[in-house]
Each structure stands twice: as C-alpha cells, then as structure tokens.
Coordinates of N, CA and C in Angstrom, one line a residue:
M1 N 76.3 100.2 102.7 CA 77.7 100.5 102.3 C 78.7 99.5 102.8
V2 N 79.4 98.9 102.0 CA 80.4 97.9 102.4 C 81.8 98.5 102.3
A3 N 82.6 98.4 103.3 CA 84.0 98.9 103.3 C 84.9 97.8 102.6
I4 N 85.4 98.2 101.4 CA 86.2 97.3 100.6 C 87.6 97.9 100.5
L5 N 88.6 97.0 100.6 CA 90.0 97.3 100.3 C 90.3 96.7 99.0
L6 N 90.6 97.5 98.0 CA 91.0 97.0 96.6 C 92.5 97.1 96.5
I7 N 93.2 95.9 96.3 CA 94.6 95.9 96.1 C 94.9 95.5 94.7
E8 N 95.4 96.4 93.9 CA 95.5 96.2 92.4 C 96.6 97.2 92.0
D9 N 97.6 96.6 91.3 CA 98.8 97.4 90.9 C 98.5 98.2 89.6
D10 N 97.7 97.8 88.7 CA 97.4 98.5 87.5 C 96.6 99.7 87.7
P11 N 97.1 100.9 87.5 CA 96.4 102.1 87.9 C 95.1 102.3 87.2
L12 N 95.0 101.9 85.9 CA 93.7 102.1 85.2 C 92.7 101.1 85.7
V13 N 93.1 99.9 85.9 CA 92.1 98.9 86.5 C 91.7 99.3 87.9
R14 N 92.7 99.8 88.7 CA 92.4 100.2 90.1 C 91.4 101.3 90.1
R15 N 91.6 102.3 89.3 CA 90.8 103.5 89.3 C 89.4 103.1 88.7
G16 N 89.4 102.3 87.7 CA 88.1 101.9 87.1 C 87.2 101.1 88.1
L17 N 87.8 100.2 88.8 CA 87.1 99.4 89.7 C 86.7 100.2 90.9
E18 N 87.5 101.1 91.4 CA 87.2 102.0 92.5 C 85.9 102.8 92.2
L19 N 85.9 103.4 91.0 CA 84.8 104.2 90.6 C 83.5 103.4 90.5
A20 N 83.7 102.2 89.8 CA 82.5 101.3 89.6 C 81.9 100.8 90.9
L21 N 82.8 100.3 91.8 CA 82.3 99.8 93.0 C 81.7 100.9 93.9
S22 N 82.3 102.1 93.8 CA 81.7 103.2 94.6 C 80.3 103.5 94.0
R23 N 80.1 103.4 92.7 CA 78.7 103.6 92.2 C 77.8 102.6 92.6
H24 N 78.3 101.4 93.0 CA 77.4 100.3 93.5 C 77.2 100.5 95.0
G25 N 77.7 101.6 95.5 CA 77.4 101.9 96.9 C 78.4 101.5 97.9
H26 N 79.6 101.0 97.5 CA 80.6 100.6 98.4 C 81.6 101.7 98.8
D27 N 82.1 101.6 99.9 CA 83.1 102.5 100.4 C 84.5 101.9 100.1
V28 N 85.2 102.4 99.1 CA 86.4 101.7 98.6 C 87.7 102.5 98.9
R29 N 88.6 101.7 99.5 CA 90.0 102.2 99.7 C 90.9 101.4 98.8
T30 N 92.0 101.9 98.3 CA 92.8 101.2 97.4 C 94.3 101.2 97.8
A31 N 95.0 100.2 97.3 CA 96.4 100.1 97.5 C 97.0 99.5 96.2
E32 N 98.3 99.9 95.9 CA 98.8 99.5 94.6 C 99.8 98.4 94.8
T33 N 100.2 98.0 96.0 CA 101.2 96.9 96.2 C 100.7 96.0 97.3
G34 N 101.2 94.8 97.4 CA 100.9 94.0 98.5 C 101.2 94.6 99.9
E35 N 102.4 95.2 99.9 CA 102.9 95.8 101.2 C 101.9 96.9 101.6
A36 N 101.6 97.8 100.6 CA 100.7 98.9 100.9 C 99.3 98.4 101.3
G37 N 98.9 97.3 100.7 CA 97.6 96.7 101.0 C 97.5 96.2 102.4
L38 N 98.6 95.5 102.8 CA 98.6 95.0 104.2 C 98.7 96.1 105.2
A39 N 99.4 97.2 104.9 CA 99.4 98.3 105.8 C 98.0 99.0 105.9
E40 N 97.3 99.1 104.8 CA 95.9 99.6 104.9 C 95.0 98.7 105.7
F41 N 95.2 97.4 105.5 CA 94.4 96.4 106.2 C 94.6 96.5 107.7
R42 N 95.9 96.7 108.1 CA 96.2 96.8 109.5 C 95.7 98.1 110.1
S43 N 95.7 99.2 109.3 CA 95.2 100.5 109.9 C 93.8 100.5 110.2
A44 N 93.0 99.8 109.4 CA 91.5 99.7 109.6 C 91.0 98.6 108.8
A45 N 90.6 97.5 109.5 CA 90.2 96.3 108.7 C 88.9 96.6 107.9
P46 N 88.9 96.2 106.6 CA 87.7 96.4 105.8 C 86.8 95.3 106.0
E47 N 85.6 95.3 105.4 CA 84.7 94.2 105.5 C 85.0 93.1 104.4
L48 N 85.7 93.5 103.4 CA 86.1 92.5 102.3 C 87.3 93.1 101.5
V49 N 88.1 92.2 101.1 CA 89.3 92.6 100.3 C 89.1 92.0 98.9
V50 N 89.3 92.9 97.9 CA 89.4 92.5 96.5 C 90.9 92.5 96.1
L51 N 91.5 91.4 95.8 CA 92.9 91.3 95.7 C 93.4 90.8 94.4
D52 N 94.3 91.5 93.7 CA 94.9 91.1 92.5 C 95.9 90.0 92.8
L53 N 96.0 89.1 91.9 CA 96.9 87.9 92.1 C 98.3 88.3 91.8
M54 N 98.5 89.0 90.7 CA 99.9 89.4 90.2 C 100.2 90.8 90.7
L55 N 101.0 90.8 91.8 CA 101.4 92.1 92.4 C 102.9 92.2 92.4
P56 N 103.5 93.4 92.3 CA 104.9 93.5 92.5 C 105.2 93.3 94.0
G57 N 106.4 92.8 94.3 CA 106.8 92.5 95.7 C 106.0 91.3 96.2
I58 N 105.3 91.5 97.3 CA 104.6 90.4 97.9 C 103.4 90.1 96.9
D59 N 103.3 88.8 96.4 CA 102.2 88.5 95.5 C 100.9 88.3 96.2
G60 N 99.8 88.2 95.4 CA 98.5 88.0 96.0 C 98.3 86.8 96.8
F61 N 99.0 85.7 96.5 CA 98.9 84.5 97.3 C 99.3 84.8 98.8
E62 N 100.5 85.4 98.9 CA 101.1 85.7 100.2 C 100.2 86.7 101.0
V63 N 99.8 87.8 100.2 CA 98.9 88.8 100.9 C 97.7 88.1 101.4
C64 N 97.1 87.2 100.6 CA 95.9 86.5 101.1 C 96.2 85.7 102.3
R65 N 97.3 85.0 102.3 CA 97.6 84.1 103.5 C 97.8 85.0 104.7
R66 N 98.4 86.2 104.6 CA 98.6 87.1 105.8 C 97.3 87.6 106.3
I67 N 96.4 88.0 105.3 CA 95.1 88.5 105.7 C 94.3 87.4 106.4
R68 N 94.3 86.2 105.9 CA 93.6 85.1 106.5 C 94.2 84.8 107.9
G69 N 95.5 84.9 108.0 CA 96.1 84.7 109.3 C 95.7 85.7 110.4
A70 N 95.2 86.9 109.9 CA 94.9 88.0 110.8 C 93.4 88.0 111.2
G71 N 92.6 87.1 110.5 CA 91.2 87.1 110.9 C 90.3 86.5 109.8
D72 N 89.1 86.8 109.8 CA 88.1 86.2 108.9 C 87.6 87.1 107.8
V73 N 88.3 88.2 107.6 CA 87.8 89.1 106.5 C 87.8 88.4 105.2
P74 N 86.7 88.4 104.5 CA 86.6 87.6 103.2 C 87.5 88.3 102.1
V75 N 88.0 87.4 101.3 CA 88.9 87.9 100.2 C 88.4 87.3 98.8
I76 N 88.2 88.2 97.9 CA 87.9 87.8 96.5 C 89.2 88.1 95.7
M77 N 89.7 87.1 95.0 CA 90.9 87.2 94.2 C 90.6 87.5 92.8
L78 N 91.4 88.5 92.2 CA 91.3 88.8 90.8 C 92.4 88.1 90.1
T79 N 92.1 87.4 89.1 CA 93.2 86.7 88.3 C 93.0 87.0 86.9
A80 N 94.1 87.2 86.2 CA 94.1 87.5 84.8 C 93.9 86.3 83.9
R81 N 94.3 85.1 84.5 CA 94.3 83.9 83.6 C 93.1 83.0 84.0
G82 N 92.8 82.8 85.2 CA 91.7 82.0 85.6 C 92.0 80.5 85.3
D83 N 93.3 80.1 85.2 CA 93.5 78.7 85.0 C 93.4 78.0 86.3
D84 N 93.5 76.6 86.2 CA 93.3 75.9 87.4 C 94.3 76.1 88.5
F85 N 95.6 76.4 88.0 CA 96.7 76.6 89.0 C 96.4 77.8 89.8
D86 N 96.0 78.9 89.2 CA 95.7 80.2 89.9 C 94.5 80.0 90.8
V87 N 93.5 79.4 90.3 CA 92.2 79.3 91.1 C 92.5 78.4 92.3
V88 N 93.1 77.2 92.1 CA 93.4 76.3 93.2 C 94.3 77.0 94.2
G89 N 95.4 77.7 93.7 CA 96.3 78.3 94.6 C 95.7 79.4 95.4
G90 N 94.8 80.2 94.7 CA 94.1 81.3 95.4 C 93.2 80.8 96.5
L91 N 92.4 79.7 96.2 CA 91.5 79.2 97.2 C 92.3 78.5 98.3
A92 N 93.4 77.9 98.0 CA 94.3 77.2 99.0 C 94.9 78.3 99.9
A93 N 95.1 79.5 99.4 CA 95.7 80.5 100.2 C 94.6 81.1 101.2
G94 N 93.4 80.8 100.9 CA 92.3 81.3 101.8 C 91.3 82.2 101.2
A95 N 91.4 82.4 99.9 CA 90.4 83.3 99.2 C 89.1 82.6 99.2
D96 N 88.0 83.5 99.3 CA 86.6 83.0 99.4 C 86.0 82.8 98.0
D97 N 86.6 83.5 97.0 CA 86.0 83.4 95.7 C 87.1 84.0 94.7
Y98 N 86.9 83.9 93.4 CA 87.8 84.5 92.5 C 87.0 85.0 91.3
V99 N 87.5 86.1 90.7 CA 86.9 86.7 89.5 C 88.0 86.8 88.4
V100 N 87.7 86.4 87.2 CA 88.7 86.5 86.1 C 88.7 87.9 85.5
K101 N 89.8 88.5 85.4 CA 89.9 89.8 84.8 C 89.8 89.7 83.2
P102 N 89.3 90.7 82.5 CA 88.8 91.9 83.0 C 87.5 91.7 83.8
A103 N 87.5 92.2 85.0 CA 86.3 92.0 85.9 C 85.2 93.0 85.5
Q104 N 84.0 92.4 85.2 CA 82.9 93.3 85.0 C 82.3 93.8 86.3
P105 N 82.2 95.1 86.5 CA 81.8 95.6 87.8 C 80.5 95.0 88.4
T106 N 79.5 94.8 87.5 CA 78.3 94.2 88.0 C 78.5 92.8 88.5
V107 N 79.4 92.0 87.8 CA 79.7 90.7 88.2 C 80.4 90.7 89.5
L108 N 81.4 91.6 89.6 CA 82.2 91.7 90.8 C 81.3 92.1 92.0
D109 N 80.4 93.1 91.8 CA 79.5 93.5 92.8 C 78.6 92.3 93.3
A110 N 78.1 91.5 92.4 CA 77.3 90.4 92.7 C 78.1 89.4 93.5
R111 N 79.4 89.1 93.1 CA 80.2 88.2 93.9 C 80.5 88.7 95.3
I112 N 80.7 90.0 95.4 CA 81.0 90.6 96.7 C 79.8 90.4 97.6
R113 N 78.6 90.7 97.1 CA 77.4 90.5 98.0 C 77.2 89.1 98.3
A114 N 77.4 88.2 97.4 CA 77.3 86.7 97.7 C 78.2 86.3 98.7
V115 N 79.5 86.7 98.6 CA 80.5 86.3 99.6 C 80.1 86.8 101.0
L116 N 79.6 88.1 101.1 CA 79.2 88.7 102.3 C 78.0 88.0 102.9
R117 N 77.1 87.5 102.1 CA 75.9 86.8 102.6 C 76.4 85.5 103.2
R118 N 77.3 84.8 102.5 CA 77.8 83.5 103.1 C 78.6 83.8 104.4
T119 N 79.3 84.9 104.4 CA 80.2 85.1 105.6 C 79.4 85.6 106.8
H120 N 78.5 86.5 106.5 CA 77.7 87.2 107.6 C 76.3 86.6 107.8
G121 N 75.8 86.0 106.8 CA 74.4 85.6 106.9 C 74.2 84.1 107.1
G122 N 75.2 83.4 107.4 CA 75.1 82.0 107.6 C 74.4 81.6 108.9
S123 N 74.2 80.3 109.1 CA 73.5 79.9 110.2 C 74.3 80.2 111.5
D124 N 75.6 80.3 111.4 CA 76.4 80.6 112.6 C 76.9 82.1 112.5
G125 N 76.1 83.0 112.0 CA 76.5 84.4 111.8 C 76.7 85.1 113.1
V126 N 77.6 84.6 113.9 CA 77.9 85.2 115.2 C 79.2 86.0 115.1
R127 N 79.2 87.3 115.4 CA 80.4 88.0 115.5 C 80.9 88.1 116.9
A128 N 82.0 87.5 117.2 CA 82.6 87.5 118.6 C 83.7 88.5 118.7
H129 N 83.5 89.4 119.6 CA 84.5 90.5 119.9 C 84.7 90.5 121.4
G130 N 85.8 89.8 121.8 CA 86.1 89.7 123.2 C 84.9 89.0 123.9
E131 N 84.4 89.6 124.9 CA 83.3 89.0 125.6 C 81.9 89.3 125.1
L132 N 81.9 90.1 124.0 CA 80.6 90.5 123.3 C 80.4 89.6 122.1
K133 N 79.2 89.1 122.0 CA 78.8 88.3 120.9 C 77.5 88.8 120.3
I134 N 77.6 89.0 118.9 CA 76.5 89.6 118.2 C 76.0 88.5 117.2
D135 N 74.8 88.0 117.3 CA 74.3 87.0 116.4 C 73.5 87.8 115.3
T136 N 74.1 87.9 114.1 CA 73.5 88.7 113.1 C 72.3 88.0 112.5
A137 N 72.1 86.7 112.7 CA 70.9 86.0 112.2 C 69.8 86.1 113.1
A138 N 70.1 85.8 114.4 CA 69.0 85.9 115.4 C 68.8 87.3 115.9
L139 N 69.7 88.2 115.6 CA 69.6 89.6 116.0 C 69.6 89.7 117.6
T140 N 70.5 89.0 118.2 CA 70.6 89.0 119.6 C 72.1 89.4 120.0
V141 N 72.2 89.9 121.2 CA 73.5 90.3 121.7 C 73.7 89.7 123.1
S142 N 74.9 89.2 123.3 CA 75.2 88.8 124.7 C 76.6 89.3 125.1
L143 N 76.7 89.5 126.4 CA 77.9 90.0 127.0 C 78.3 89.1 128.2
R144 N 79.4 88.5 128.1 CA 79.8 87.5 129.1 C 78.8 86.4 129.3
G145 N 78.1 86.0 128.2 CA 77.1 85.0 128.3 C 75.7 85.4 128.7
E146 N 75.6 86.7 129.1 CA 74.3 87.2 129.5 C 73.7 88.0 128.3
T147 N 72.4 87.8 128.1 CA 71.7 88.5 127.0 C 71.6 90.0 127.3
V148 N 71.9 90.8 126.3 CA 71.8 92.3 126.4 C 70.6 92.7 125.7
S149 N 69.7 93.4 126.4 CA 68.5 93.9 125.8 C 68.7 95.3 125.1
L150 N 68.6 95.3 123.8 CA 68.8 96.5 123.0 C 67.6 96.9 122.3
T151 N 67.4 98.2 122.1 CA 66.3 98.7 121.3 C 66.6 98.4 119.8
P152 N 65.7 98.5 118.9 CA 66.0 98.2 117.5 C 67.0 99.2 117.0
T153 N 67.0 100.5 117.4 CA 67.9 101.4 116.9 C 69.3 101.2 117.5
E154 N 69.4 100.8 118.7 CA 70.7 100.5 119.3 C 71.3 99.3 118.6
L155 N 70.4 98.3 118.3 CA 70.9 97.1 117.6 C 71.4 97.4 116.2
R156 N 70.7 98.2 115.5 CA 71.1 98.6 114.2 C 72.5 99.4 114.2
L157 N 72.6 100.2 115.2 CA 73.8 101.0 115.4 C 75.0 100.0 115.7
L158 N 74.8 99.1 116.6 CA 75.8 98.1 116.9 C 76.2 97.2 115.7
L159 N 75.2 96.8 114.9 CA 75.4 96.0 113.8 C 76.2 96.7 112.7
T160 N 75.9 98.0 112.6 CA 76.6 98.8 111.6 C 78.1 99.0 112.0
L161 N 78.3 99.4 113.2 CA 79.6 99.7 113.7 C 80.5 98.4 113.7
S162 N 79.9 97.3 114.1 CA 80.7 96.1 114.3 C 81.0 95.4 113.0
R163 N 80.3 95.9 111.9 CA 80.5 95.3 110.6 C 82.0 95.5 110.1
G164 N 82.6 96.5 110.6 CA 84.0 96.8 110.2 C 84.8 97.2 111.3
P165 N 85.3 96.3 112.2 CA 86.1 96.8 113.4 C 87.3 97.6 113.0
G166 N 87.4 98.7 113.6 CA 88.5 99.7 113.3 C 88.2 100.7 112.3
R167 N 87.0 100.5 111.6 CA 86.6 101.5 110.6 C 85.9 102.6 111.3
V168 N 86.3 103.9 110.9 CA 85.6 105.1 111.4 C 84.4 105.4 110.6
F169 N 83.3 105.6 111.3 CA 82.0 106.1 110.7 C 81.8 107.5 111.2
S170 N 81.5 108.4 110.2 CA 81.1 109.8 110.6 C 79.7 109.7 111.2
R171 N 79.3 110.8 111.9 CA 77.9 110.8 112.3 C 76.9 110.8 111.1
Q172 N 77.3 111.5 110.1 CA 76.5 111.6 108.9 C 76.3 110.2 108.3
Q173 N 77.4 109.4 108.2 CA 77.2 108.0 107.7 C 76.3 107.2 108.6
L174 N 76.4 107.4 109.9 CA 75.6 106.6 110.8 C 74.1 107.0 110.7
L175 N 73.9 108.3 110.5 CA 72.5 108.8 110.3 C 71.9 108.2 109.1
E176 N 72.7 108.1 108.0 CA 72.2 107.6 106.8 C 71.9 106.1 106.9
E177 N 72.8 105.4 107.5 CA 72.7 103.9 107.6 C 71.7 103.4 108.7
V178 N 71.8 104.0 109.8 CA 71.0 103.5 110.9 C 69.6 104.2 111.0
W179 N 69.6 105.5 110.8 CA 68.3 106.2 110.9 C 67.7 106.5 109.5
E180 N 68.5 106.4 108.4 CA 68.1 106.7 107.1 C 67.8 108.1 106.9
H181 N 68.5 109.0 107.7 CA 68.3 110.4 107.5 C 69.5 110.9 106.6
D182 N 69.2 112.0 105.9 CA 70.3 112.5 105.0 C 70.6 114.0 105.3
Y183 N 70.4 114.4 106.5 CA 70.8 115.8 106.9 C 71.5 115.8 108.2
L184 N 72.3 116.8 108.5 CA 73.2 116.9 109.6 C 72.5 117.3 110.9
G185 N 71.3 117.8 110.8 CA 70.6 118.4 112.0 C 70.4 117.4 113.1
D186 N 70.3 116.1 112.9 CA 70.0 115.1 113.9 C 71.3 114.4 114.4
S187 N 72.4 115.0 114.3 CA 73.7 114.3 114.7 C 73.6 114.0 116.1
R188 N 72.9 114.7 116.9 CA 72.8 114.4 118.4 C 72.1 113.1 118.6
L189 N 71.3 112.7 117.6 CA 70.6 111.3 117.7 C 71.7 110.3 117.9
V190 N 72.8 110.4 117.1 CA 73.9 109.4 117.1 C 74.6 109.4 118.5
D191 N 74.9 110.6 119.0 CA 75.6 110.7 120.3 C 74.8 110.1 121.4
N192 N 73.5 110.4 121.4 CA 72.6 110.0 122.5 C 72.5 108.4 122.4
C193 N 72.4 107.9 121.2 CA 72.2 106.4 121.1 C 73.5 105.7 121.4
V194 N 74.7 106.3 121.1 CA 75.9 105.8 121.5 C 76.1 105.7 123.0
Q195 N 75.6 106.8 123.7 CA 75.7 106.8 125.1 C 74.8 105.7 125.7
R196 N 73.6 105.5 125.2 CA 72.8 104.4 125.7 C 73.3 103.0 125.4
L197 N 73.9 102.9 124.2 CA 74.5 101.6 123.9 C 75.7 101.3 124.8
R198 N 76.5 102.3 125.0 CA 77.7 102.1 125.8 C 77.3 101.7 127.3
A199 N 76.2 102.3 127.7 CA 75.8 102.0 129.1 C 75.4 100.5 129.2
K200 N 75.1 99.9 128.1 CA 74.6 98.5 128.2 C 75.8 97.5 127.9
I201 N 76.8 97.9 127.2 CA 77.8 96.9 126.8 C 79.2 97.2 127.3
E202 N 79.5 98.4 127.8 CA 80.8 98.8 128.2 C 81.0 98.7 129.7
A203 N 82.1 98.1 130.1 CA 82.4 98.0 131.5 C 82.9 99.3 132.1
D204 N 83.6 100.1 131.3 CA 84.2 101.4 131.7 C 83.8 102.5 130.8
L205 N 82.8 103.3 131.1 CA 82.3 104.3 130.2 C 83.3 105.3 129.9
A206 N 84.3 105.6 130.8 CA 85.3 106.6 130.5 C 86.3 106.0 129.5
N207 N 86.5 104.7 129.4 CA 87.4 104.1 128.4 C 86.7 103.0 127.7
P208 N 85.8 103.3 126.8 CA 85.0 102.3 126.1 C 85.9 101.4 125.3
L209 N 85.6 100.1 125.4 CA 86.3 99.1 124.6 C 85.7 98.9 123.2
Y210 N 84.4 98.9 123.2 CA 83.7 98.5 121.9 C 83.4 99.7 121.0
V211 N 82.6 100.7 121.6 CA 82.2 101.8 120.8 C 83.1 103.0 121.2
Q212 N 84.1 103.3 120.3 CA 85.1 104.3 120.7 C 84.8 105.6 119.9
T213 N 85.1 106.7 120.5 CA 85.0 108.0 119.9 C 86.3 108.3 119.1
V214 N 86.2 108.8 117.9 CA 87.3 109.3 117.2 C 87.1 110.8 117.0
R215 N 87.8 111.5 117.9 CA 87.6 113.0 118.0 C 87.7 113.7 116.6
G216 N 86.7 114.5 116.4 CA 86.6 115.2 115.1 C 86.1 114.5 113.9
F217 N 85.8 113.1 114.1 CA 85.4 112.3 113.0 C 84.1 111.6 113.3
G218 N 84.0 110.8 114.3 CA 82.8 110.1 114.6 C 83.1 108.9 115.6
Y219 N 82.7 107.7 115.1 CA 82.9 106.6 116.0 C 83.4 105.3 115.3
R220 N 84.0 104.5 116.0 CA 84.5 103.2 115.5 C 84.2 102.1 116.5
F221 N 84.2 100.8 116.0 CA 84.0 99.7 116.8 C 85.4 99.0 117.0
G222 N 85.9 99.0 118.2 CA 87.1 98.3 118.5 C 88.3 98.8 117.7
P223 N 89.1 97.9 117.1 CA 88.9 96.4 117.2 C 89.2 95.9 118.5
V224 N 88.5 94.8 118.9 CA 88.7 94.1 120.2 C 89.5 92.8 119.9

C-alpha cells in the first residue's frame, strides 16, 4: 500500500482517480487546490504526490517546487496538454515523471510503481533519518554509524513505517503489511515488536524519536 497525495481541482477527475488508485491498492488522500495540497503534505508526508498542473491559486509548477524544497518525495505531474513547454517546465520544477490527461488508471499506476522503484530501489536506496540510516537495497540498518541487528520482522516493520515519515499506521494495517495477517486478534504482536525495535534504535524509550505512538490510532515514523 503506497500513501499517495492526489492534488487535482476537477472533482470528477479527482474522485475517479481516487477510486481507481484505491482499487490498485494505494492509500489515497486528496486535495483540490495547491494550498490545500501543501497543507496536506505538511500534515503527513505521503510517499508520492500526483499533481495536476493547472490548479487555481498556486499552480502545479509552484506546488512542485515547494514539495521538492521540502524533501525527496517523488512527484508525478498530470498535464492536460502534454506539450513540450509543460513537460519541460514540470520536470524543471522537480517532477519525476508526467502523465497526460485523461490519465488511464492502469498507466498511472504503472508510472507510480516505476517512479517508486527508481526512488527507493536504486543502488543508493538509503533512507537517512537523523542518525538512523536504512539501506533498502542491502536491508541493513545503522545508527550513528554502527550496524543495528534486527530480526526480519523488526526490519519489515521499520521499512514499512519509515516508508512514509509522519504517516500514521493502524495496528491492523501493520498486521496486514508486516505479518500478512487480516484479523485483529494479534494486535499485541505489533506492540511487542515495536517495543523490541525501539530498544534497538531509540535513545530515550520514554520519548521515542523514530517510532512514535499515536494514541488511539497506532504508530508513525518521525518525521525526523
């Protein structure tokens, strides 16, 4: 499940893409303006942004520049025209790819997965969060330069949570993604694994920096 922020002002296109991408297994949040999209982005960073070029208020170029200035979250730009000016402008603003509207959901889903493979699966697929580094290619973790020994389940939990810093995962979502269980009875598995993981990567267990509890909901990673 990929956390996607879709910024699109056309309500029919927005709703259609939201439903279609959800059917492809993505966790989709939406915003109808550039301002609302940036607010959503700041509240919880997604793993990828699908961004319409022609927005009221702040246009897609400026939204893309601000997102790029805030970090490395990949951006796919939606353009109605697909002419060279829009494509070059979008890529110059920091977009990772573009799709010409009307976007076919299967094509957009394929482009999303391709961008994420390039972003997270490259030879330097290292996620750096403060003093914690997670190499998603080598499947190794280090803290202040020292290797951290994790069990496979602890590593899967860390990879899942760190995929979207600031994003809240419920225990049920973590059970499904990390343990591939689909019932609530084993939610203590999550709590116990979080405790073991914290003991290995947190300096202050009473005030965890990386794996934080969101009371009544679940857990989130940072952001750090």
